[in-house]
PDB file of C-alpha atoms and ligand atoms in Angstrom:
ATOM      1  CA  MET K   1     111.243  72.109  75.214  1.00 45.00           C
ATOM      2  CA  ASN K   2     109.280  73.701  78.334  1.00 61.00           C
ATOM      3  CA  SER K   3     110.391  74.019  81.706  1.00 77.00           C
ATOM      4  CA  PHE K   4     108.083  70.656  82.529  1.00 85.00           C
ATOM      5  CA  ASP K   5     110.501  68.451  80.772  1.00 93.00           C
ATOM      6  CA  ILE K   6     112.286  65.541  82.754  1.00 96.00           C
ATOM      7  CA  HIS K   7     115.681  66.975  83.245  1.00 98.00           C
ATOM      8  CA  LEU K   8     118.590  64.759  82.987  1.00 98.00           C
ATOM      9  CA  GLY K   9     121.519  65.145  84.970  1.00 98.00           C
ATOM     10  CA  ALA K  10     124.621  65.507  83.003  1.00 97.00           C
ATOM     11  CA  GLU K  11     126.515  62.297  83.534  1.00 98.00           C
ATOM     12  CA  VAL K  12     122.895  60.225  83.210  1.00 98.00           C
ATOM     13  CA  GLY K  13     122.357  61.998  79.915  1.00 98.00           C
ATOM     14  CA  ALA K  14     125.301  61.406  78.587  1.00 98.00           C
ATOM     15  CA  ALA K  15     125.339  57.741  79.483  1.00 98.00           C
ATOM     16  CA  LEU K  16     121.944  57.291  78.002  1.00 98.00           C
ATOM     17  CA  ARG K  17     123.143  58.946  74.820  1.00 98.00           C
ATOM     18  CA  ASP K  18     126.148  56.481  74.725  1.00 97.00           C
ATOM     19  CA  ARG K  19     124.084  53.192  75.645  1.00 97.00           C
ATOM     20  CA  ARG K  20     125.865  52.767  78.796  1.00 98.00           C
ATOM     21  CA  PRO K  21     124.330  51.076  81.455  1.00 98.00           C
ATOM     22  CA  VAL K  22     122.149  53.293  84.204  1.00 98.00           C
ATOM     23  CA  VAL K  23     120.153  52.090  87.176  1.00 99.00           C
ATOM     24  CA  ALA K  24     117.410  54.071  88.369  1.00 98.00           C
ATOM     25  CA  LEU K  25     117.125  55.233  92.362  1.00 98.00           C
ATOM     26  CA  GLU K  26     114.139  56.438  93.778  1.00 98.00           C
ATOM     27  CA  SER K  27     114.310  59.093  96.456  1.00 98.00           C
ATOM     28  CA  THR K  28     111.293  58.283  98.884  1.00 97.00           C
ATOM     29  CA  ILE K  29     113.390  55.667 100.602  1.00 96.00           C
ATOM     30  CA  VAL K  30     115.864  58.607 101.301  1.00 96.00           C
ATOM     31  CA  SER K  31     113.162  61.381 102.233  1.00 97.00           C
ATOM     32  CA  HIS K  32     110.538  59.047 104.121  1.00 95.00           C
ATOM     33  CA  GLY K  33     111.958  55.691 104.545  1.00 94.00           C
ATOM     34  CA  LEU K  34     115.334  56.047 106.096  1.00 95.00           C
ATOM     35  CA  PRO K  35     115.743  58.475 109.376  1.00 94.00           C
ATOM     36  CA  ARG K  36     117.938  61.445 109.221  1.00 94.00           C
ATOM     37  CA  PRO K  37     120.885  61.902 109.158  1.00 93.00           C
ATOM     38  CA  ASP K  38     121.770  58.424 108.164  1.00 94.00           C
ATOM     39  CA  ASN K  39     119.656  58.706 105.155  1.00 97.00           C
ATOM     40  CA  LEU K  40     121.857  61.366 103.191  1.00 98.00           C
ATOM     41  CA  ARG K  41     124.919  59.099 104.036  1.00 98.00           C
ATOM     42  CA  VAL K  42     123.064  55.952 102.530  1.00 97.00           C
ATOM     43  CA  ALA K  43     121.730  57.887  99.470  1.00 98.00           C
ATOM     44  CA  ARG K  44     125.275  58.226  98.484  1.00 98.00           C
ATOM     45  CA  GLU K  45     126.272  55.021  99.415  1.00 98.00           C
ATOM     46  CA  ILE K  46     123.600  53.396  97.185  1.00 98.00           C
ATOM     47  CA  GLU K  47     124.774  55.595  94.213  1.00 98.00           C
ATOM     48  CA  GLN K  48     128.358  54.292  95.070  1.00 98.00           C
ATOM     49  CA  ALA K  49     127.333  50.730  95.057  1.00 98.00           C
ATOM     50  CA  VAL K  50     125.737  51.388  91.367  1.00 98.00           C
ATOM     51  CA  ARG K  51     128.981  52.820  90.354  1.00 98.00           C
ATOM     52  CA  ALA K  52     131.429  50.275  91.859  1.00 98.00           C
ATOM     53  CA  ALA K  53     129.540  47.647  89.940  1.00 98.00           C
ATOM     54  CA  GLY K  54     130.065  49.704  86.732  1.00 98.00           C
ATOM     55  CA  ALA K  55     126.772  51.421  86.059  1.00 98.00           C
ATOM     56  CA  VAL K  56     125.818  55.135  86.451  1.00 98.00           C
ATOM     57  CA  PRO K  57     123.206  55.841  89.294  1.00 98.00           C
ATOM     58  CA  ALA K  58     120.259  57.953  88.240  1.00 98.00           C
ATOM     59  CA  THR K  59     118.507  58.804  91.622  1.00 98.00           C
ATOM     60  CA  ILE K  60     115.018  60.590  90.813  1.00 98.00           C
ATOM     61  CA  GLY K  61     113.012  63.252  92.511  1.00 98.00           C
ATOM     62  CA  MET K  62     111.501  66.692  92.418  1.00 98.00           C
ATOM     63  CA  VAL K  63     113.418  69.780  93.223  1.00 98.00           C
ATOM     64  CA  GLY K  64     111.298  73.231  93.015  1.00 97.00           C
ATOM     65  CA  GLY K  65     108.850  71.485  90.492  1.00 97.00           C
ATOM     66  CA  ARG K  66     111.962  70.404  88.417  1.00 97.00           C
ATOM     67  CA  LEU K  67     111.455  66.555  87.566  1.00 98.00           C
ATOM     68  CA  VAL K  68     115.076  65.256  87.807  1.00 98.00           C
ATOM     69  CA  VAL K  69     116.472  62.176  86.566  1.00 98.00           C
ATOM     70  CA  GLY K  70     119.763  61.900  88.116  1.00 98.00           C
ATOM     71  CA  LEU K  71     119.973  64.392  91.074  1.00 98.00           C
ATOM     72  CA  ASP K  72     123.191  66.181  91.835  1.00 98.00           C
ATOM     73  CA  ASP K  73     124.738  65.981  95.417  1.00 97.00           C
ATOM     74  CA  ALA K  74     122.908  69.289  96.199  1.00 98.00           C
ATOM     75  CA  GLU K  75     119.712  68.177  95.163  1.00 98.00           C
ATOM     76  CA  LEU K  76     120.036  64.878  96.726  1.00 98.00           C
ATOM     77  CA  THR K  77     120.889  66.614 100.076  1.00 98.00           C
ATOM     78  CA  ARG K  78     117.968  69.130  99.809  1.00 98.00           C
ATOM     79  CA  LEU K  79     115.632  66.022  99.462  1.00 98.00           C
ATOM     80  CA  ALA K  80     117.336  64.220 102.377  1.00 98.00           C
ATOM     81  CA  THR K  81     117.387  67.245 104.626  1.00 97.00           C
ATOM     82  CA  VAL K  82     114.780  69.761 103.987  1.00 96.00           C
ATOM     83  CA  ASP K  83     111.447  69.616 105.617  1.00 95.00           C
ATOM     84  CA  GLY K  84     108.115  69.584 103.701  1.00 94.00           C
ATOM     85  CA  VAL K  85     109.288  67.363 100.750  1.00 98.00           C
ATOM     86  CA  SER K  86     106.377  65.651  99.482  1.00 97.00           C
ATOM     87  CA  LYS K  87     105.955  61.808  98.822  1.00 97.00           C
ATOM     88  CA  LEU K  88     105.319  61.761  95.032  1.00 98.00           C
ATOM     89  CA  SER K  89     103.230  58.902  93.275  1.00 97.00           C
ATOM     90  CA  VAL K  90     102.616  58.934  89.681  1.00 98.00           C
ATOM     91  CA  ARG K  91      99.408  60.793  90.052  1.00 98.00           C
ATOM     92  CA  ASP K  92     101.604  63.861  92.143  1.00 98.00           C
ATOM     93  CA  LEU K  93     103.820  64.488  89.619  1.00 98.00           C
ATOM     94  CA  ALA K  94     102.241  66.986  87.281  1.00 97.00           C
ATOM     95  CA  VAL K  95     100.504  68.543  90.091  1.00 98.00           C
ATOM     96  CA  ALA K  96     103.622  68.912  92.114  1.00 98.00           C
ATOM     97  CA  ALA K  97     105.522  69.996  89.049  1.00 97.00           C
ATOM     98  CA  ALA K  98     102.966  72.918  88.463  1.00 97.00           C
ATOM     99  CA  ALA K  99     103.158  73.948  92.119  1.00 97.00           C
ATOM    100  CA  GLY K 100     106.900  74.232  92.329  1.00 97.00           C
ATOM    101  CA  ALA K 101     107.151  71.631  95.083  1.00 97.00           C
ATOM    102  CA  ASP K 102     110.161  69.508  96.361  1.00 98.00           C
ATOM    103  CA  GLY K 103     109.094  65.684  96.076  1.00 98.00           C
ATOM    104  CA  ALA K 104     110.324  62.187  96.429  1.00 98.00           C
ATOM    105  CA  THR K 105     109.509  59.595  94.116  1.00 98.00           C
ATOM    106  CA  THR K 106     108.110  56.465  95.317  1.00 98.00           C
ATOM    107  CA  VAL K 107     108.598  52.808  93.194  1.00 98.00           C
ATOM    108  CA  ALA K 108     105.622  53.839  91.358  1.00 98.00           C
ATOM    109  CA  ALA K 109     106.655  57.359  90.103  1.00 98.00           C
ATOM    110  CA  THR K 110     110.436  56.451  89.795  1.00 98.00           C
ATOM    111  CA  SER K 111     109.606  53.448  87.661  1.00 98.00           C
ATOM    112  CA  ALA K 112     107.276  55.833  85.453  1.00 98.00           C
ATOM    113  CA  VAL K 113     109.671  58.444  85.167  1.00 98.00           C
ATOM    114  CA  ALA K 114     112.830  56.293  84.735  1.00 98.00           C
ATOM    115  CA  ALA K 115     110.774  54.464  81.826  1.00 97.00           C
ATOM    116  CA  ALA K 116     109.880  57.290  79.939  1.00 97.00           C
ATOM    117  CA  ALA K 117     113.639  58.479  80.106  1.00 98.00           C
ATOM    118  CA  GLY K 118     114.672  55.471  78.594  1.00 97.00           C
ATOM    119  CA  ILE K 119     116.134  53.401  81.802  1.00 98.00           C
ATOM    120  CA  GLY K 120     115.079  49.898  82.005  1.00 97.00           C
ATOM    121  CA  VAL K 121     116.521  48.973  85.400  1.00 98.00           C
ATOM    122  CA  PHE K 122     115.623  50.303  89.008  1.00 98.00           C
ATOM    123  CA  ALA K 123     116.876  49.331  92.280  1.00 98.00           C
ATOM    124  CA  THR K 124     114.700  49.654  95.581  1.00 98.00           C
ATOM    125  CA  GLY K 125     114.457  48.257  99.006  1.00 97.00           C
ATOM    126  CA  GLY K 126     110.857  46.695  99.114  1.00 95.00           C
ATOM    127  CA  LEU K 127     108.048  46.993  96.860  1.00 96.00           C
ATOM    128  CA  GLY K 128     104.845  48.226  98.107  1.00 96.00           C
ATOM    129  CA  GLY K 129     101.672  46.210  97.640  1.00 97.00           C
ATOM    130  CA  VAL K 130      98.271  45.272  99.549  1.00 97.00           C
ATOM    131  CA  HIS K 131      98.078  46.609 102.960  1.00 95.00           C
ATOM    132  CA  ARG K 132      96.941  44.184 105.836  1.00 93.00           C
ATOM    133  CA  GLN K 133      93.908  45.844 106.460  1.00 90.00           C
ATOM    134  CA  ALA K 134      93.035  46.733 102.685  1.00 95.00           C
ATOM    135  CA  ALA K 135      89.685  44.518 102.832  1.00 94.00           C
ATOM    136  CA  THR K 136      88.239  47.594 104.786  1.00 93.00           C
ATOM    137  CA  THR K 137      90.777  50.005 103.524  1.00 93.00           C
ATOM    138  CA  PHE K 138      91.293  49.828 100.245  1.00 95.00           C
ATOM    139  CA  ASP K 139      94.966  50.667 100.521  1.00 96.00           C
ATOM    140  CA  GLU K 140      97.323  49.180  97.746  1.00 97.00           C
ATOM    141  CA  SER K 141      99.919  50.645  96.925  1.00 96.00           C
ATOM    142  CA  ALA K 142     100.261  52.264  93.506  1.00 97.00           C
ATOM    143  CA  ASP K 143     103.507  50.583  92.929  1.00 97.00           C
ATOM    144  CA  LEU K 144     101.152  47.555  91.666  1.00 98.00           C
ATOM    145  CA  GLY K 145      99.293  49.161  89.169  1.00 97.00           C
ATOM    146  CA  THR K 146     102.294  51.240  87.812  1.00 98.00           C
ATOM    147  CA  LEU K 147     104.294  48.107  86.914  1.00 98.00           C
ATOM    148  CA  ALA K 148     101.339  46.779  85.138  1.00 97.00           C
ATOM    149  CA  ARG K 149     101.971  49.285  82.466  1.00 96.00           C
ATOM    150  CA  THR K 150     105.673  50.192  83.111  1.00 97.00           C
ATOM    151  CA  PRO K 151     108.625  48.344  81.112  1.00 96.00           C
ATOM    152  CA  ILE K 152     111.047  48.429  83.750  1.00 97.00           C
ATOM    153  CA  ALA K 153     113.079  45.771  85.961  1.00 98.00           C
ATOM    154  CA  VAL K 154     112.750  46.577  89.545  1.00 98.00           C
ATOM    155  CA  VAL K 155     115.367  44.476  91.822  1.00 98.00           C
ATOM    156  CA  CYS K 156     113.964  44.606  95.642  1.00 98.00           C
ATOM    157  CA  ALA K 157     113.956  42.424  98.501  1.00 98.00           C
ATOM    158  CA  GLY K 158     110.507  41.332  97.077  1.00 96.00           C
ATOM    159  CA  ILE K 159     107.414  42.721  99.092  1.00 96.00           C
ATOM    160  CA  LYS K 160     107.456  44.774 102.269  1.00 93.00           C
ATOM    161  CA  SER K 161     106.850  42.413 105.169  1.00 92.00           C
ATOM    162  CA  ILE K 162     104.492  45.208 106.874  1.00 94.00           C
ATOM    163  CA  LEU K 163     102.021  44.323 104.078  1.00 96.00           C
ATOM    164  CA  ASP K 164      99.367  41.240 103.448  1.00 96.00           C
ATOM    165  CA  VAL K 165     102.528  39.601 101.270  1.00 96.00           C
ATOM    166  CA  GLY K 166      99.953  36.888  99.915  1.00 96.00           C
ATOM    167  CA  ALA K 167      97.262  39.305  98.693  1.00 97.00           C
ATOM    168  CA  THR K 168     100.026  41.113  96.970  1.00 97.00           C
ATOM    169  CA  LEU K 169     101.046  38.369  95.178  1.00 97.00           C
ATOM    170  CA  GLU K 170      97.608  37.583  94.015  1.00 97.00           C
ATOM    171  CA  ARG K 171      97.471  41.522  92.964  1.00 97.00           C
ATOM    172  CA  LEU K 172     100.456  41.021  91.004  1.00 97.00           C
ATOM    173  CA  GLU K 173      99.454  38.072  88.907  1.00 96.00           C
ATOM    174  CA  THR K 174      96.144  39.655  88.216  1.00 96.00           C
ATOM    175  CA  LEU K 175      97.722  42.822  87.076  1.00 96.00           C
ATOM    176  CA  GLY K 176     100.182  40.677  84.885  1.00 95.00           C
ATOM    177  CA  VAL K 177     103.395  41.897  86.535  1.00 97.00           C
ATOM    178  CA  ALA K 178     106.045  38.944  86.176  1.00 96.00           C
ATOM    179  CA  VAL K 179     107.922  37.995  89.180  1.00 98.00           C
ATOM    180  CA  VAL K 180     111.370  36.081  89.403  1.00 98.00           C
ATOM    181  CA  GLY K 181     113.261  34.869  92.374  1.00 98.00           C
ATOM    182  CA  TYR K 182     116.940  35.827  92.332  1.00 98.00           C
ATOM    183  CA  ARG K 183     118.457  32.416  92.905  1.00 98.00           C
ATOM    184  CA  THR K 184     115.696  31.399  94.777  1.00 98.00           C
ATOM    185  CA  ARG K 185     112.234  29.936  94.217  1.00 98.00           C
ATOM    186  CA  ARG K 186     110.871  31.561  97.755  1.00 98.00           C
ATOM    187  CA  LEU K 187     109.396  35.208  97.869  1.00 98.00           C
ATOM    188  CA  PRO K 188     111.841  37.142 100.086  1.00 97.00           C
ATOM    189  CA  GLY K 189     109.977  39.504 102.485  1.00 96.00           C
ATOM    190  CA  PHE K 190     112.074  42.638 102.688  1.00 96.00           C
ATOM    191  CA  TYR K 191     113.523  42.403 106.180  1.00 97.00           C
ATOM    192  CA  LEU K 192     112.654  38.579 106.122  1.00 97.00           C
ATOM    193  CA  THR K 193     114.605  36.154 103.763  1.00 97.00           C
ATOM    194  CA  ASP K 194     111.329  34.401 103.288  1.00 97.00           C
ATOM    195  CA  ALA K 195     107.952  35.489 103.116  1.00 96.00           C
ATOM    196  CA  GLY K 196     106.225  32.102 103.028  1.00 96.00           C
ATOM    197  CA  PHE K 197     105.544  31.921  99.612  1.00 97.00           C
ATOM    198  CA  ASP K 198     106.348  29.763  96.358  1.00 98.00           C
ATOM    199  CA  LEU K 199     107.498  31.502  93.383  1.00 98.00           C
ATOM    200  CA  ASP K 200     107.100  30.043  89.649  1.00 97.00           C
ATOM    201  CA  TRP K 201     110.423  31.394  88.340  1.00 98.00           C
ATOM    202  CA  SER K 202     113.866  31.845  89.256  1.00 98.00           C
ATOM    203  CA  VAL K 203     116.881  33.489  87.748  1.00 98.00           C
ATOM    204  CA  ASP K 204     120.621  32.576  88.460  1.00 98.00           C
ATOM    205  CA  SER K 205     122.616  35.541  87.020  1.00 98.00           C
ATOM    206  CA  PRO K 206     122.337  39.177  85.533  1.00 98.00           C
ATOM    207  CA  GLU K 207     122.879  37.846  82.116  1.00 98.00           C
ATOM    208  CA  GLN K 208     119.676  35.908  82.447  1.00 98.00           C
ATOM    209  CA  VAL K 209     117.737  38.975  83.633  1.00 98.00           C
ATOM    210  CA  ALA K 210     118.928  40.482  80.660  1.00 98.00           C
ATOM    211  CA  ASP K 211     117.630  37.636  78.557  1.00 97.00           C
ATOM    212  CA  VAL K 212     114.139  37.842  79.947  1.00 97.00           C
ATOM    213  CA  LEU K 213     114.264  41.821  79.202  1.00 96.00           C
ATOM    214  CA  ALA K 214     115.403  41.509  75.699  1.00 95.00           C
ATOM    215  CA  ALA K 215     112.756  38.684  75.442  1.00 95.00           C
ATOM    216  CA  GLN K 216     109.952  40.951  76.571  1.00 93.00           C
ATOM    217  CA  ASP K 217     111.172  43.869  74.281  1.00 91.00           C
ATOM    218  CA  ALA K 218     111.736  41.179  71.173  1.00 91.00           C
ATOM    219  CA  HIS K 219     107.893  39.757  71.599  1.00 92.00           C
ATOM    220  CA  GLY K 220     106.245  43.129  72.365  1.00 86.00           C
ATOM    221  CA  VAL K 221     103.244  41.445  73.823  1.00 87.00           C
ATOM    222  CA  HIS K 222     103.749  42.250  77.724  1.00 79.00           C
ATOM    223  CA  GLY K 223     104.249  45.821  78.360  1.00 81.00           C
ATOM    224  CA  GLY K 224     104.757  45.534  81.949  1.00 92.00           C
ATOM    225  CA  GLY K 225     107.418  45.400  84.671  1.00 96.00           C
ATOM    226  CA  LEU K 226     109.516  42.623  85.754  1.00 98.00           C
ATOM    227  CA  ILE K 227     110.454  42.149  89.708  1.00 98.00           C
ATOM    228  CA  VAL K 228     113.441  40.644  90.396  1.00 98.00           C
ATOM    229  CA  ALA K 229     113.148  39.264  94.068  1.00 98.00           C
ATOM    230  CA  ASN K 230     116.787  39.317  95.511  1.00 98.00           C
ATOM    231  CA  PRO K 231     116.473  37.987  99.054  1.00 98.00           C
ATOM    232  CA  LEU K 232     118.898  38.784 102.204  1.00 98.00           C
ATOM    233  CA  PRO K 233     120.862  35.603 102.994  1.00 97.00           C
ATOM    234  CA  ALA K 234     119.026  34.241 106.197  1.00 97.00           C
ATOM    235  CA  ASP K 235     122.258  35.136 108.638  1.00 97.00           C
ATOM    236  CA  GLU K 236     121.528  38.930 107.598  1.00 97.00           C
ATOM    237  CA  GLN K 237     118.030  39.157 108.065  1.00 98.00           C
ATOM    238  CA  LEU K 238     115.941  40.683 110.834  1.00 97.00           C
ATOM    239  CA  ASP K 239     115.501  38.430 113.636  1.00 97.00           C
ATOM    240  CA  PRO K 240     111.982  36.983 112.537  1.00 97.00           C
ATOM    241  CA  ALA K 241     110.772  36.923 116.415  1.00 97.00           C
ATOM    242  CA  LEU K 242     111.981  40.620 117.000  1.00 97.00           C
ATOM    243  CA  HIS K 243     110.066  41.160 113.435  1.00 97.00           C
ATOM    244  CA  ASP K 244     106.810  39.933 114.413  1.00 97.00           C
ATOM    245  CA  ARG K 245     106.568  41.622 117.546  1.00 98.00           C
ATOM    246  CA  THR K 246     107.708  45.080 116.275  1.00 98.00           C
ATOM    247  CA  LEU K 247     105.014  44.495 113.329  1.00 97.00           C
ATOM    248  CA  ALA K 248     102.418  43.651 115.818  1.00 97.00           C
ATOM    249  CA  GLU K 249     103.180  46.655 118.148  1.00 98.00           C
ATOM    250  CA  GLY K 250     103.414  49.225 114.834  1.00 97.00           C
ATOM    251  CA  LEU K 251     100.292  47.911 113.405  1.00 96.00           C
ATOM    252  CA  ALA K 252      98.498  48.586 116.849  1.00 96.00           C
ATOM    253  CA  ARG K 253      99.922  52.161 117.370  1.00 97.00           C
ATOM    254  CA  MET K 254      99.275  53.018 114.086  1.00 95.00           C
ATOM    255  CA  GLU K 255      95.509  52.116 114.756  1.00 94.00           C
ATOM    256  CA  ARG K 256      95.571  54.252 117.898  1.00 97.00           C
ATOM    257  CA  ASP K 257      97.333  57.029 116.167  1.00 97.00           C
ATOM    258  CA  GLY K 258      94.744  57.059 113.315  1.00 95.00           C
ATOM    259  CA  VAL K 259      97.467  56.843 110.418  1.00 95.00           C
ATOM    260  CA  THR K 260      96.177  56.028 106.995  1.00 94.00           C
ATOM    261  CA  GLY K 261      96.920  56.749 103.287  1.00 93.00           C
ATOM    262  CA  LYS K 262     100.316  57.567 102.294  1.00 94.00           C
ATOM    263  CA  ALA K 263     101.333  57.619 105.628  1.00 95.00           C
ATOM    264  CA  VAL K 264     101.127  54.230 106.498  1.00 95.00           C
ATOM    265  CA  THR K 265     104.408  52.961 105.062  1.00 94.00           C
ATOM    266  CA  PRO K 266     106.824  55.751 106.381  1.00 94.00           C
ATOM    267  CA  TYR K 267     105.010  55.281 109.989  1.00 96.00           C
ATOM    268  CA  LEU K 268     105.518  51.532 110.184  1.00 96.00           C
ATOM    269  CA  LEU K 269     109.154  51.618 108.841  1.00 95.00           C
ATOM    270  CA  ALA K 270     110.023  54.652 111.338  1.00 95.00           C
ATOM    271  CA  HIS K 271     108.291  52.243 113.966  1.00 97.00           C
ATOM    272  CA  PHE K 272     110.701  49.589 113.300  1.00 97.00           C
ATOM    273  CA  HIS K 273     113.817  51.871 112.947  1.00 95.00           C
ATOM    274  CA  ALA K 274     113.019  53.467 116.477  1.00 95.00           C
ATOM    275  CA  ALA K 275     111.914  50.084 118.434  1.00 97.00           C
ATOM    276  CA  THR K 276     114.701  47.864 116.884  1.00 97.00           C
ATOM    277  CA  GLN K 277     117.022  50.144 118.099  1.00 95.00           C
ATOM    278  CA  GLY K 278     118.371  50.586 114.341  1.00 94.00           C
ATOM    279  CA  ALA K 279     118.790  46.681 113.668  1.00 97.00           C
ATOM    280  CA  SER K 280     115.940  47.237 111.108  1.00 96.00           C
ATOM    281  CA  LEU K 281     117.983  50.189 109.874  1.00 96.00           C
ATOM    282  CA  ALA K 282     120.811  48.096 109.272  1.00 96.00           C
ATOM    283  CA  VAL K 283     119.049  45.465 107.560  1.00 97.00           C
ATOM    284  CA  ASN K 284     117.206  48.102 105.330  1.00 96.00           C
ATOM    285  CA  VAL K 285     120.313  49.509 104.250  1.00 97.00           C
ATOM    286  CA  ARG K 286     121.890  46.209 103.439  1.00 98.00           C
ATOM    287  CA  ILE K 287     118.912  45.407 101.457  1.00 98.00           C
ATOM    288  CA  ILE K 288     119.053  48.443  99.184  1.00 98.00           C
ATOM    289  CA  LEU K 289     123.041  48.216  98.749  1.00 98.00           C
ATOM    290  CA  ARG K 290     122.722  44.555  97.415  1.00 98.00           C
ATOM    291  CA  ASN K 291     119.804  45.354  95.307  1.00 98.00           C
ATOM    292  CA  ALA K 292     121.911  48.510  93.521  1.00 98.00           C
ATOM    293  CA  ASP K 293     124.879  46.097  93.117  1.00 98.00           C
ATOM    294  CA  LEU K 294     122.687  43.383  91.381  1.00 98.00           C
ATOM    295  CA  ALA K 295     120.647  45.977  89.571  1.00 99.00           C
ATOM    296  CA  ALA K 296     124.090  47.716  88.153  1.00 99.00           C
ATOM    297  CA  ARG K 297     124.895  44.027  87.053  1.00 98.00           C
ATOM    298  CA  ILE K 298     122.076  43.595  85.306  1.00 98.00           C
ATOM    299  CA  ALA K 299     122.465  46.922  83.405  1.00 98.00           C
ATOM    300  CA  VAL K 300     125.855  46.008  82.571  1.00 98.00           C
ATOM    301  CA  ALA K 301     124.754  42.750  80.945  1.00 98.00           C
ATOM    302  CA  ALA K 302     121.794  44.347  79.449  1.00 98.00           C
ATOM    303  CA  ALA K 303     124.017  47.185  77.741  1.00 97.00           C
ATOM    304  CA  ARG K 304     126.545  44.300  76.721  1.00 97.00           C
ATOM    305  CA  ARG K 305     123.878  42.016  75.206  1.00 94.00           C
ATOM    306  CA  ALA K 306     122.403  45.341  73.072  1.00 92.00           C
ATOM    307  CA  ALA K 307     125.708  46.083  71.959  1.00 92.00           C
ATOM    308  CA  ALA K 308     126.466  42.496  70.773  1.00 88.00           C
TER     309      ALA K 308
HETATM  310  N1  PSU M 401     111.301  50.607  99.963  1.00 60.80           N
HETATM  311  C1  PSU M 401     112.136  50.604 101.222  1.00 60.80           C
HETATM  312  N2  PSU M 401     111.686  51.690 101.783  1.00 60.80           N
HETATM  313  C2  PSU M 401     110.709  52.730 101.465  1.00 60.80           C
HETATM  314  C3  PSU M 401     109.845  52.485 100.244  1.00 60.80           C
HETATM  315  C4  PSU M 401     110.305  51.484  99.645  1.00 60.80           C
HETATM  316  O1  PSU M 401     113.230  50.098 101.726  1.00 60.80           O
HETATM  317  O2  PSU M 401     110.479  53.846 102.103  1.00 60.80           O
HETATM  318  C5  PSU M 401     108.881  52.995  99.710  1.00 60.80           C
HETATM  319  C6  PSU M 401     108.997  52.916  98.067  1.00 60.80           C
HETATM  320  O3  PSU M 401     108.960  54.455  97.800  1.00 60.80           O
HETATM  321  C7  PSU M 401     107.751  52.481  97.881  1.00 60.80           C
HETATM  322  C8  PSU M 401     106.788  53.161  98.967  1.00 60.80           C
HETATM  323  O4  PSU M 401     106.930  52.887  96.676  1.00 60.80           O
HETATM  324  O5  PSU M 401     107.387  52.975  99.986  1.00 60.80           O
HETATM  325  C9  PSU M 401     105.357  52.545  99.152  1.00 60.80           C
HETATM  326  O6  PSU M 401     104.341  53.297  99.663  1.00 60.80           O
HETATM  327  P1  PSU M 401     103.050  53.127  99.610  1.00 60.80           P
HETATM  328  O7  PSU M 401     102.547  51.908 100.512  1.00 60.80           O
HETATM  329  O8  PSU M 401     102.235  54.447 100.222  1.00 60.80           O
HETATM  330  O9  PSU M 401     102.647  52.990  98.231  1.00 60.80           O
HETATM  331 MN1   MN M 402      98.685  53.501 100.136  1.00 60.80          MN
END
């Protein structure tokens, strides 16, 4: 064992040993996706939602160069409140570990680390993807390429509406990432219930998702991820007119401010939270809590299936 190993929190380590249900959670949402001081409270609520549905939460992040699966409360507090926490994608993990850095893991990095630790289900808010200016910037989230080769179920509210959703769906097809709607054949768009695209497949229960994961395992043909797209009910979404106005304004400001690369997503989410006076924040929190609940129920169903 060396100091660069993945460190399992005590509760998560015990749960994995006993094959009890575990749900991975990301930390970029906490450090870069949600404003302070709400972010720490929400991070704890997400873990609570996982517990309430019968699974053990494993929030993943890097503390002082140590890659932790199942951050304890002091570590979670540090990533939520300290300045200078890096946003870590998969490619950054080893560099940041060697540098002894504090870092928050994205969907890509969280998926890769969770799968390496033996966790099969992960809850987040909205998936990353192809950015709207990608034709000129080539900006496509590493979430996509990572999910092409990482066996994990990602429960999310579809693809973030700040992105080019149609292009992202096409890339997911090219990369061979499976997408199923949860009780819907329409792709959700994060803040919005319906992003305007049809899906080929839907599932109706956590048990059905567990069946898909078991089939993936048994066939051994497809080594990639499964996106479970869980829409907000229409009466809980962000008002679509407010959404469209806020997004147009955010994209214009981003161009004016010259924001590029990994700063784009945090910039646009922060713009939404400020410009909607917290309305988008409330929606974002609802999304994550609902996904945490569904992911936990999937993990419970998968553990039952494996034990049967
Ligand atoms: N979903 C949210 N809030 C977030 C993110 C997702 O509700 O902040 C984060 C995830 O960590 C995702 C990242 O991986 O945004 C995408 O960033 P980029 O576009 O730079 O890959
Ligand atoms: Mn990017």
